[in-house]
mmCIF file of C-alpha atoms in Angstrom:
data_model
loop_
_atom_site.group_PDB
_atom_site.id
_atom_site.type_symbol
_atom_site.label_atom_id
_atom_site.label_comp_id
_atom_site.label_asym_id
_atom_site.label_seq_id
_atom_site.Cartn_x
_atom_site.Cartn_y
_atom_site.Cartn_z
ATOM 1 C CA UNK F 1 79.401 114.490 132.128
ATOM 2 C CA UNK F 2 81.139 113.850 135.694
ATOM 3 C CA UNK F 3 82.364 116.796 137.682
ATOM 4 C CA UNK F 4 85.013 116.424 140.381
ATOM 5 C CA UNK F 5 86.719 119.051 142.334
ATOM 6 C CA UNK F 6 90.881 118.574 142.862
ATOM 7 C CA UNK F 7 92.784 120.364 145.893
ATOM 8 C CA UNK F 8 95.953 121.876 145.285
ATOM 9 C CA UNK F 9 98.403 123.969 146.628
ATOM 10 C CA UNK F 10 95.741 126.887 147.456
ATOM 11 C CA UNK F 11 93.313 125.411 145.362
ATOM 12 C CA UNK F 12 90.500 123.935 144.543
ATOM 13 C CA UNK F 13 89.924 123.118 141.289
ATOM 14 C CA UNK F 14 86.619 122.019 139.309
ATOM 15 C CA UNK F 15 86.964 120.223 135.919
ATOM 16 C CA UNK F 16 84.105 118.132 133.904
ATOM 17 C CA UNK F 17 85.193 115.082 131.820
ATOM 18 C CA UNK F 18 82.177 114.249 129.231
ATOM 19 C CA UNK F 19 83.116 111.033 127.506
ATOM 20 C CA UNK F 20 85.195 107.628 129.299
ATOM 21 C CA UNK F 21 88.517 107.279 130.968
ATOM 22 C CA UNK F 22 90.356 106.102 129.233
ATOM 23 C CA UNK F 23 89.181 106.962 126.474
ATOM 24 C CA UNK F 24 86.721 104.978 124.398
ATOM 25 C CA UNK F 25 88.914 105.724 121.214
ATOM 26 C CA UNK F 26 92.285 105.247 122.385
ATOM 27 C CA UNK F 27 92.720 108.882 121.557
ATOM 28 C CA UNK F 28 94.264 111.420 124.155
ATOM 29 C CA UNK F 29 91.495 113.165 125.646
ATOM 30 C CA UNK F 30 90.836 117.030 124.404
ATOM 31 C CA UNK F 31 91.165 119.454 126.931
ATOM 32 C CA UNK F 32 89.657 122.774 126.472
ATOM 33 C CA UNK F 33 90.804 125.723 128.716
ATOM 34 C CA UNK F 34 91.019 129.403 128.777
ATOM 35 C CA UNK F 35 91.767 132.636 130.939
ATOM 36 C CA UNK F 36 89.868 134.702 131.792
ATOM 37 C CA UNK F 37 87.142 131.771 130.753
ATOM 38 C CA UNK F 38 85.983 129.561 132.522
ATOM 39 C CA UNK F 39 83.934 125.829 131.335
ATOM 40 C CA UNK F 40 81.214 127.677 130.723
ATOM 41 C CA UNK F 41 82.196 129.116 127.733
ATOM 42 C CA UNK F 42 83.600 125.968 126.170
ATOM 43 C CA UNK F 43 79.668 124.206 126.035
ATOM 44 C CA UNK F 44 79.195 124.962 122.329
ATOM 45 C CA UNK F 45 82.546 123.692 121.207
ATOM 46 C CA UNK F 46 83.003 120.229 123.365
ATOM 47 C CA UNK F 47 79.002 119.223 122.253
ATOM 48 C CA UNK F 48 80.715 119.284 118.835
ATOM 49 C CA UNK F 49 82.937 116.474 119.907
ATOM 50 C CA UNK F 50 80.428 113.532 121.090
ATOM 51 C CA UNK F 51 82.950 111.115 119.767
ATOM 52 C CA UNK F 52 85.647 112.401 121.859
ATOM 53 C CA UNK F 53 86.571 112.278 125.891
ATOM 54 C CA UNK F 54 86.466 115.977 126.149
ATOM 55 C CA UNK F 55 87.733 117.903 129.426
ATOM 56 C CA UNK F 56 87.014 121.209 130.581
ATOM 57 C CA UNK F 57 88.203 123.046 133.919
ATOM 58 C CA UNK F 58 87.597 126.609 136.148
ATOM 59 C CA UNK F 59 91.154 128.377 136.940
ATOM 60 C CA UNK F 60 91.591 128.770 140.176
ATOM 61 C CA UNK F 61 89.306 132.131 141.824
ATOM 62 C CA UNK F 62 87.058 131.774 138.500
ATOM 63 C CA UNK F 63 83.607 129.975 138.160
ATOM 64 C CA UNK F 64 82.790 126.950 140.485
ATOM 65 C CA UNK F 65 87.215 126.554 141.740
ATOM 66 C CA UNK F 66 88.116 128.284 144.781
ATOM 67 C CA UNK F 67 91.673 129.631 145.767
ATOM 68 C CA UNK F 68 92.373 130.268 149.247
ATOM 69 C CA UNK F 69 96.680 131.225 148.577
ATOM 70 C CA UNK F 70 95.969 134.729 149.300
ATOM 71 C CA UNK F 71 96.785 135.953 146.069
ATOM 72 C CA UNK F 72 94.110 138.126 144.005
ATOM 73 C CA UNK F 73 96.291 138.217 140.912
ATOM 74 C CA UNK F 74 97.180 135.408 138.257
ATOM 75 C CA UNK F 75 100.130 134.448 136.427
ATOM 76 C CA UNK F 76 101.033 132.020 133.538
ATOM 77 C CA UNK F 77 103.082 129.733 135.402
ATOM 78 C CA UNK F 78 100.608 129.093 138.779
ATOM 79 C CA UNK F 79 97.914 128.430 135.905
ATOM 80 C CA UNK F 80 100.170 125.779 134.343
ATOM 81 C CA UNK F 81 100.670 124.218 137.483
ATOM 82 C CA UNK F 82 96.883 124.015 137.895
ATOM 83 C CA UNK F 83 96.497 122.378 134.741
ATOM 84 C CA UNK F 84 99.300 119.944 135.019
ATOM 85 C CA UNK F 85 97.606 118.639 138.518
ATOM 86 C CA UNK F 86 94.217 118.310 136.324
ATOM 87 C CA UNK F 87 96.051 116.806 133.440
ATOM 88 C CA UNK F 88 97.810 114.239 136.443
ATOM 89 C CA UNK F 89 94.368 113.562 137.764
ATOM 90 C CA UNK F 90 92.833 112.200 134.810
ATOM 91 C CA UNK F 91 95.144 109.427 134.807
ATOM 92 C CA UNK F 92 95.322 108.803 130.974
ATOM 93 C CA UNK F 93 99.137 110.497 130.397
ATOM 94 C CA UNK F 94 98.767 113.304 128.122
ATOM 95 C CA UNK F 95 96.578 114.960 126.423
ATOM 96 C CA UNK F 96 95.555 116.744 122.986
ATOM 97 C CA UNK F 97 94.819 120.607 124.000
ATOM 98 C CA UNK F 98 92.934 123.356 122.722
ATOM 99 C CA UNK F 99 93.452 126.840 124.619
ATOM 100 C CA UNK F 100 91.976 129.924 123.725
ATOM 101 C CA UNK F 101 93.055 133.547 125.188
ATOM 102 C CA UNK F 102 94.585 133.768 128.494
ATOM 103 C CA UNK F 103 93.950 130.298 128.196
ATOM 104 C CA UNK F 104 96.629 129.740 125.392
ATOM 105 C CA UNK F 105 99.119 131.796 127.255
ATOM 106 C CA UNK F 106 98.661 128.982 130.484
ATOM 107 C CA UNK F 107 99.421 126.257 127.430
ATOM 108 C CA UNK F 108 102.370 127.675 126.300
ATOM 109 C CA UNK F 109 103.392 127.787 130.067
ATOM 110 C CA UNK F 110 102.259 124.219 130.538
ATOM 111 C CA UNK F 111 104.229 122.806 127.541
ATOM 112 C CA UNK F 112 107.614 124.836 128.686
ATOM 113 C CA UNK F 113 107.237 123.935 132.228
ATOM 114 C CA UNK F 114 105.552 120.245 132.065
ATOM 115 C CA UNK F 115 107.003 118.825 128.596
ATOM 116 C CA UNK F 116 105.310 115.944 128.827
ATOM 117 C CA UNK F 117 101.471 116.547 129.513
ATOM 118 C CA UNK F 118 100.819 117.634 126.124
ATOM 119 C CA UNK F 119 100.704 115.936 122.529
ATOM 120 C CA UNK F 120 99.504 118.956 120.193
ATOM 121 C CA UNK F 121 98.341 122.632 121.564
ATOM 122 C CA UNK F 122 96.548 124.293 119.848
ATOM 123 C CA UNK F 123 96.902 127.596 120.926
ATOM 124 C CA UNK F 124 94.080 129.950 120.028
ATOM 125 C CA UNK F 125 95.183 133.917 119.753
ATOM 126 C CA UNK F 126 97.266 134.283 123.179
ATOM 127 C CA UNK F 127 97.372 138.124 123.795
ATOM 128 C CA UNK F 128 101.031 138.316 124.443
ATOM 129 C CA UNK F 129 101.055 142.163 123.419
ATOM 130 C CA UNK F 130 104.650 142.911 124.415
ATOM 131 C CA UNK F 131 106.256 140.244 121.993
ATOM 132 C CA UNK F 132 104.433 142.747 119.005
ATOM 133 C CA UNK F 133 106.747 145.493 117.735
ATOM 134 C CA UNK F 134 103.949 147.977 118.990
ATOM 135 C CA UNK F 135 104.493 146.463 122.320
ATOM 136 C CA UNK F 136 105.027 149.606 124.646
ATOM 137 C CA UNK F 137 102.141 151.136 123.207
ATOM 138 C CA UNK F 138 99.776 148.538 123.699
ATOM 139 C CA UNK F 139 101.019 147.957 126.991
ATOM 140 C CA UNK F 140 100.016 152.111 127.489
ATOM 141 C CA UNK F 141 96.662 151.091 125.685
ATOM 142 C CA UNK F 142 95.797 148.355 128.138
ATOM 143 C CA UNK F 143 96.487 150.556 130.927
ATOM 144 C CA UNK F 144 94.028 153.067 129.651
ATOM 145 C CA UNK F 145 91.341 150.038 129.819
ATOM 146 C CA UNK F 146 92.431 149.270 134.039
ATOM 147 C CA UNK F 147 91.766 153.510 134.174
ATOM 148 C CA UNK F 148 88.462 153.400 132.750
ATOM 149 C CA UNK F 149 87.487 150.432 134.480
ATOM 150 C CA UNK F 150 89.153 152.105 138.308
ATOM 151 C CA UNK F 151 87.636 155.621 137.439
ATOM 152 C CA UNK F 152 84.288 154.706 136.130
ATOM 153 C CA UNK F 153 83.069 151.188 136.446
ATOM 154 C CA UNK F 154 82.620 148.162 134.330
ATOM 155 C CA UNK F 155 80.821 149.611 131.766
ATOM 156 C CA UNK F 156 83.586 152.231 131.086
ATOM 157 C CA UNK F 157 86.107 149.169 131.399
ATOM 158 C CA UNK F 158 84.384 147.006 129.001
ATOM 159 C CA UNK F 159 83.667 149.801 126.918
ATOM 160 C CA UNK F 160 87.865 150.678 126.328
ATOM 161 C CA UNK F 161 88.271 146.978 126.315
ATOM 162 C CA UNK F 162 86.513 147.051 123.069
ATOM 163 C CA UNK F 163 87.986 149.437 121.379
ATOM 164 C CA UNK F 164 91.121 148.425 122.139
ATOM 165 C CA UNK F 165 90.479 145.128 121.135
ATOM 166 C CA UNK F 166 88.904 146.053 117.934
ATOM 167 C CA UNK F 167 91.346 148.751 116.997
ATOM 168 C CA UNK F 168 93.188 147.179 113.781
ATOM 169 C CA UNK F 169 96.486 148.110 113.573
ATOM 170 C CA UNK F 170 99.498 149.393 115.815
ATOM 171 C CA UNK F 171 98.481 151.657 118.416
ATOM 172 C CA UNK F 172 99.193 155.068 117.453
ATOM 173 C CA UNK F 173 98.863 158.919 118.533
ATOM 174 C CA UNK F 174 95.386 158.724 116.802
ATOM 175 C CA UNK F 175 94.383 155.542 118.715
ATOM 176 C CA UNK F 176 95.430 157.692 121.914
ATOM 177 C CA UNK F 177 93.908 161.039 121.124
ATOM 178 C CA UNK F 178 90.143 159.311 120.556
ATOM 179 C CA UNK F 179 87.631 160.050 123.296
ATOM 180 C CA UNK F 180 86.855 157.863 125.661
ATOM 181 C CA UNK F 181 84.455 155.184 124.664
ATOM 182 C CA UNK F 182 80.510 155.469 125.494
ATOM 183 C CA UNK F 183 79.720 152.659 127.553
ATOM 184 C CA UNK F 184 76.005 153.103 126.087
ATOM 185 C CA UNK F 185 77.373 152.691 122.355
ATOM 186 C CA UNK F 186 78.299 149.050 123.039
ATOM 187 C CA UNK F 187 74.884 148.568 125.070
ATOM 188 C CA UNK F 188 76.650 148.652 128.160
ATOM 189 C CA UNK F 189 75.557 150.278 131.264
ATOM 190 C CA UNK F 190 77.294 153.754 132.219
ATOM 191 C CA UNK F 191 76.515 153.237 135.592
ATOM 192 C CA UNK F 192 79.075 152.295 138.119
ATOM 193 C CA UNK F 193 78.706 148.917 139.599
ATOM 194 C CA UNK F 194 81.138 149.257 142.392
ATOM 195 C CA UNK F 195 83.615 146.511 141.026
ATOM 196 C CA UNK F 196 87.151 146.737 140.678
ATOM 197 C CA UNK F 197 88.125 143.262 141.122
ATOM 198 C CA UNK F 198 87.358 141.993 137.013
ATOM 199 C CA UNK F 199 89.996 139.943 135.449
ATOM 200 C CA UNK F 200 89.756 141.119 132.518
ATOM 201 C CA UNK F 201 89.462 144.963 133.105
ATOM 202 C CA UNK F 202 91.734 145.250 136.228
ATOM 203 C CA UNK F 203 95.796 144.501 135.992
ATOM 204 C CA UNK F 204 95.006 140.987 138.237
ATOM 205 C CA UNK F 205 95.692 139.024 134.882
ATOM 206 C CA UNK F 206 98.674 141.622 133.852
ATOM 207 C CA UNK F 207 100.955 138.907 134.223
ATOM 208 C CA UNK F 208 99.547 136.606 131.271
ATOM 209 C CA UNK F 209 99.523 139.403 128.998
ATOM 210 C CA UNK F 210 102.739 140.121 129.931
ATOM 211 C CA UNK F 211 104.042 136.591 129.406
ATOM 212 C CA UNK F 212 107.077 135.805 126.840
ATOM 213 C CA UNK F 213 107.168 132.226 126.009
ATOM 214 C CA UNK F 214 110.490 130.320 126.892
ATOM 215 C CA UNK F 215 111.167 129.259 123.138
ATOM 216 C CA UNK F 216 113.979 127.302 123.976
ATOM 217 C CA UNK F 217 111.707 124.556 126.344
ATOM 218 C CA UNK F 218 109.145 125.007 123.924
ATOM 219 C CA UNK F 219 111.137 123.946 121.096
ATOM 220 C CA UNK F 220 113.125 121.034 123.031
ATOM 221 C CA UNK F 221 109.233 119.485 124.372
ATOM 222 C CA UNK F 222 107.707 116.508 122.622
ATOM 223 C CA UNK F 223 104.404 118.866 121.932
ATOM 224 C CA UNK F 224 103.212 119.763 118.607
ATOM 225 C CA UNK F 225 102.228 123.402 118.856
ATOM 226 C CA UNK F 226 100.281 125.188 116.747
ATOM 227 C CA UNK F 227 99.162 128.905 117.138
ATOM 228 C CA UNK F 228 95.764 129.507 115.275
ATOM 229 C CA UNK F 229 94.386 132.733 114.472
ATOM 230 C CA UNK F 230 90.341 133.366 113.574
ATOM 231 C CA UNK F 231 90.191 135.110 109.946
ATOM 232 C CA UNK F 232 88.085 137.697 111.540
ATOM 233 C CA UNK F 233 90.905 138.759 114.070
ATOM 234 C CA UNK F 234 94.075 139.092 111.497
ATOM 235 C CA UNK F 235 94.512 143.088 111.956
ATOM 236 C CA UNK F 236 93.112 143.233 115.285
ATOM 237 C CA UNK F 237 95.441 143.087 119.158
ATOM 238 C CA UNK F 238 94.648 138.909 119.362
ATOM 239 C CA UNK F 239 95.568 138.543 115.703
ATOM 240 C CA UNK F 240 98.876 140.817 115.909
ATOM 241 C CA UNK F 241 99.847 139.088 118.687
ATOM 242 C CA UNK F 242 98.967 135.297 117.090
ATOM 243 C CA UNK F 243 101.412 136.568 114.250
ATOM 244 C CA UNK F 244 104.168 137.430 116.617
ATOM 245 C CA UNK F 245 104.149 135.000 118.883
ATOM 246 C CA UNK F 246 104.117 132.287 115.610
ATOM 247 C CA UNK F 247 107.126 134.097 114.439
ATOM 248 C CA UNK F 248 109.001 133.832 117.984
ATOM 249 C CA UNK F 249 108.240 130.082 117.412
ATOM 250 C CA UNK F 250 109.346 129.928 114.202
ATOM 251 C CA UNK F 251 106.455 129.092 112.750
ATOM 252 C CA UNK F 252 103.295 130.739 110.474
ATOM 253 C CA UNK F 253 99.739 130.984 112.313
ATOM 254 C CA UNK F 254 97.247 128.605 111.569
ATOM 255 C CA UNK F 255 94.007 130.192 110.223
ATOM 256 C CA UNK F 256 90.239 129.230 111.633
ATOM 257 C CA UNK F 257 87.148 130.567 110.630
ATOM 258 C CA UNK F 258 85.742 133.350 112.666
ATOM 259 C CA UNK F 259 86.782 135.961 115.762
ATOM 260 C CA UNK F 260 88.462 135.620 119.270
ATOM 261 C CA UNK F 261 85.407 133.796 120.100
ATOM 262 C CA UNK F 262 84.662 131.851 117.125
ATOM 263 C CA UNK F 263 84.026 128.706 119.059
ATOM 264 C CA UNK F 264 81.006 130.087 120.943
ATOM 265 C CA UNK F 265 77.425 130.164 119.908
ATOM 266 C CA UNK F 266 75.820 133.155 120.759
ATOM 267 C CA UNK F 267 75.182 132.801 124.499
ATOM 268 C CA UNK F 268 77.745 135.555 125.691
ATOM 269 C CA UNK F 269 76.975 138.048 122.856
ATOM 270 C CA UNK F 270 78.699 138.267 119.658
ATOM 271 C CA UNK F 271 78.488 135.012 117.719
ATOM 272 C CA UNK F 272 81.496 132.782 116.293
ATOM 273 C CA UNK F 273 80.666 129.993 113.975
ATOM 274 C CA UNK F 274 81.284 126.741 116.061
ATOM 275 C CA UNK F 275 80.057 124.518 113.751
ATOM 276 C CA UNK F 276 83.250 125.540 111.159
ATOM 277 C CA UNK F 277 85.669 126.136 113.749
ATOM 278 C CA UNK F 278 84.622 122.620 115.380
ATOM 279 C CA UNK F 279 85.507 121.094 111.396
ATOM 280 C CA UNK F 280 88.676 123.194 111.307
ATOM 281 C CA UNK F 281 90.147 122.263 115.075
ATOM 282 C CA UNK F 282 89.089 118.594 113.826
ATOM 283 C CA UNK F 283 91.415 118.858 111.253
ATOM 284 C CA UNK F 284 94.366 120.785 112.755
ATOM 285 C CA UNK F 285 94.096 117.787 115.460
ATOM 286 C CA UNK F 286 94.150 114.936 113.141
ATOM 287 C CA UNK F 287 96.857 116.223 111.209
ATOM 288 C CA UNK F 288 98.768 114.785 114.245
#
């Protein structure tokens, strides 16, 4: 694995390539990204691709890349950018993608805004919550995760991030009159840290949430887009809003084994199963 750092516009930018350039195969190389993620979380799924050039990047202000534009939030389309400077860099023209999260948001961005840098997305359960017919409520619900997080810490914030997140269904009055979450219920700590800068809990990465797809670019781009869904997730926010946003594309969702995280092993908590949703993104990929 080389790592190389790219400056741009108030950036810098880390990214990994394991594998040649070009590519030993012939094969666009696979580029794995996310939001809020960063590389670090996409270990378990690229060592499940030694036959493939596999890339992997920090956003800009998360892990090892830097930002110095002043800005503490992000939004869909300066993450695109980002990506389509990386995706310049590598010098190989473009590139199969699989984006997870936030990080699926950014590729939906990326294929609207840079047509040509992708060949097939895959994008994995982008949390686009206002595109669900729920959408005002889970916009109130997410707010009532920044609260928790500004009034009590990150354990409170992570704590009403779960819930939320786990909550199947459309938000209701009976989602809203629960107490709040114990922090010490999800093994969290109740005390308060003294953060408020989290870009997950705070409203800095409002804006990808937020995010409505331009269909129209989408459509008229060369990229084969698919939006995948883990089995685990269908009821849940991530899978409600995999549904919709496949529906706003005129399309179905594409189903992979596991949860949000179903690519991960079990290094950040709750385990996925990598090994089947390595098989499965295999699959989707050389269906192209």
């Amino acid at each position: 694995m080389e790592t190389f750092t790219l400056a741009t516009a108030g950036a810098g930018l880390v990214y990994d390539v394991r594998g040649p350039l070009p590519t030993a195969d012939g094969r666009p190389p696979l580029f794995l990204i996310g939001h809020p993620m960063d590389a670090s979380g996409f270990a378990a799924l690229a060592s499940r691709f030694p036959d493939r050039t596999v890339v992997t990047y920090d956003p800009r202000g998360l892990g090892r890349s830097t930002r110095e534009d002043g800005r503490v939030d992000w939004t869909p389309e300066i993450l695109a950018d980002d990506v389509h400077a990386v995706v310049a860099a590598l010098g190989t023209g473009p590139v199969e993608m699989f984006a997870s999260s936030g990080g699926a948001v950014t590729a939906l961005a990326l294929v609207a805004r840079h047509p040509d840098d992708v060949t097939t997305l895959v994008a994995h359960e982008p949390p686009l919550i206002t595109i669900t017919p729920d959408g005002p409520a889970a916009v109130r619900a997410r707010a009532g995760v920044r609260d928790a997080y500004e009034q009590r810490g990150w354990g409170a914030g992570m704590a009403a991030f779960v819930a939320m997140t786990s909550w199947e269904g459309e938000f209701t009055d009976t989602y809203f009159a629960r107490p709040a979450p114990d922090p010490a219920a999800f093994g969290m700590p109740a005390e308060d840290d003294g953060s408020r800068d989290d870009p997950l809990l705070s409203d800095r990465s409002w804006a990808v949430s937020d995010h409505r797809p331009d269909v129209d670019a989408i459509a008229a781009a060369p990229t084969r887009v698919v939006i995948a869904v883990g089995e685990e997730s269908r009821a849940v926010q991530t899978g409600r809003t995999s549904d919709a946003a496949a529906a706003l594309l005129g399309q179905r969702v594409t189903v992979f084994p596991s949860h949000h995280g179903g690519f991960l092993d079990g290094e950040f908590g709750y385990p996925g199963k990598p090994d089947e949703f390595a098989a499965r993104l295999r699959e989707v990929l050389d269906a192209s």
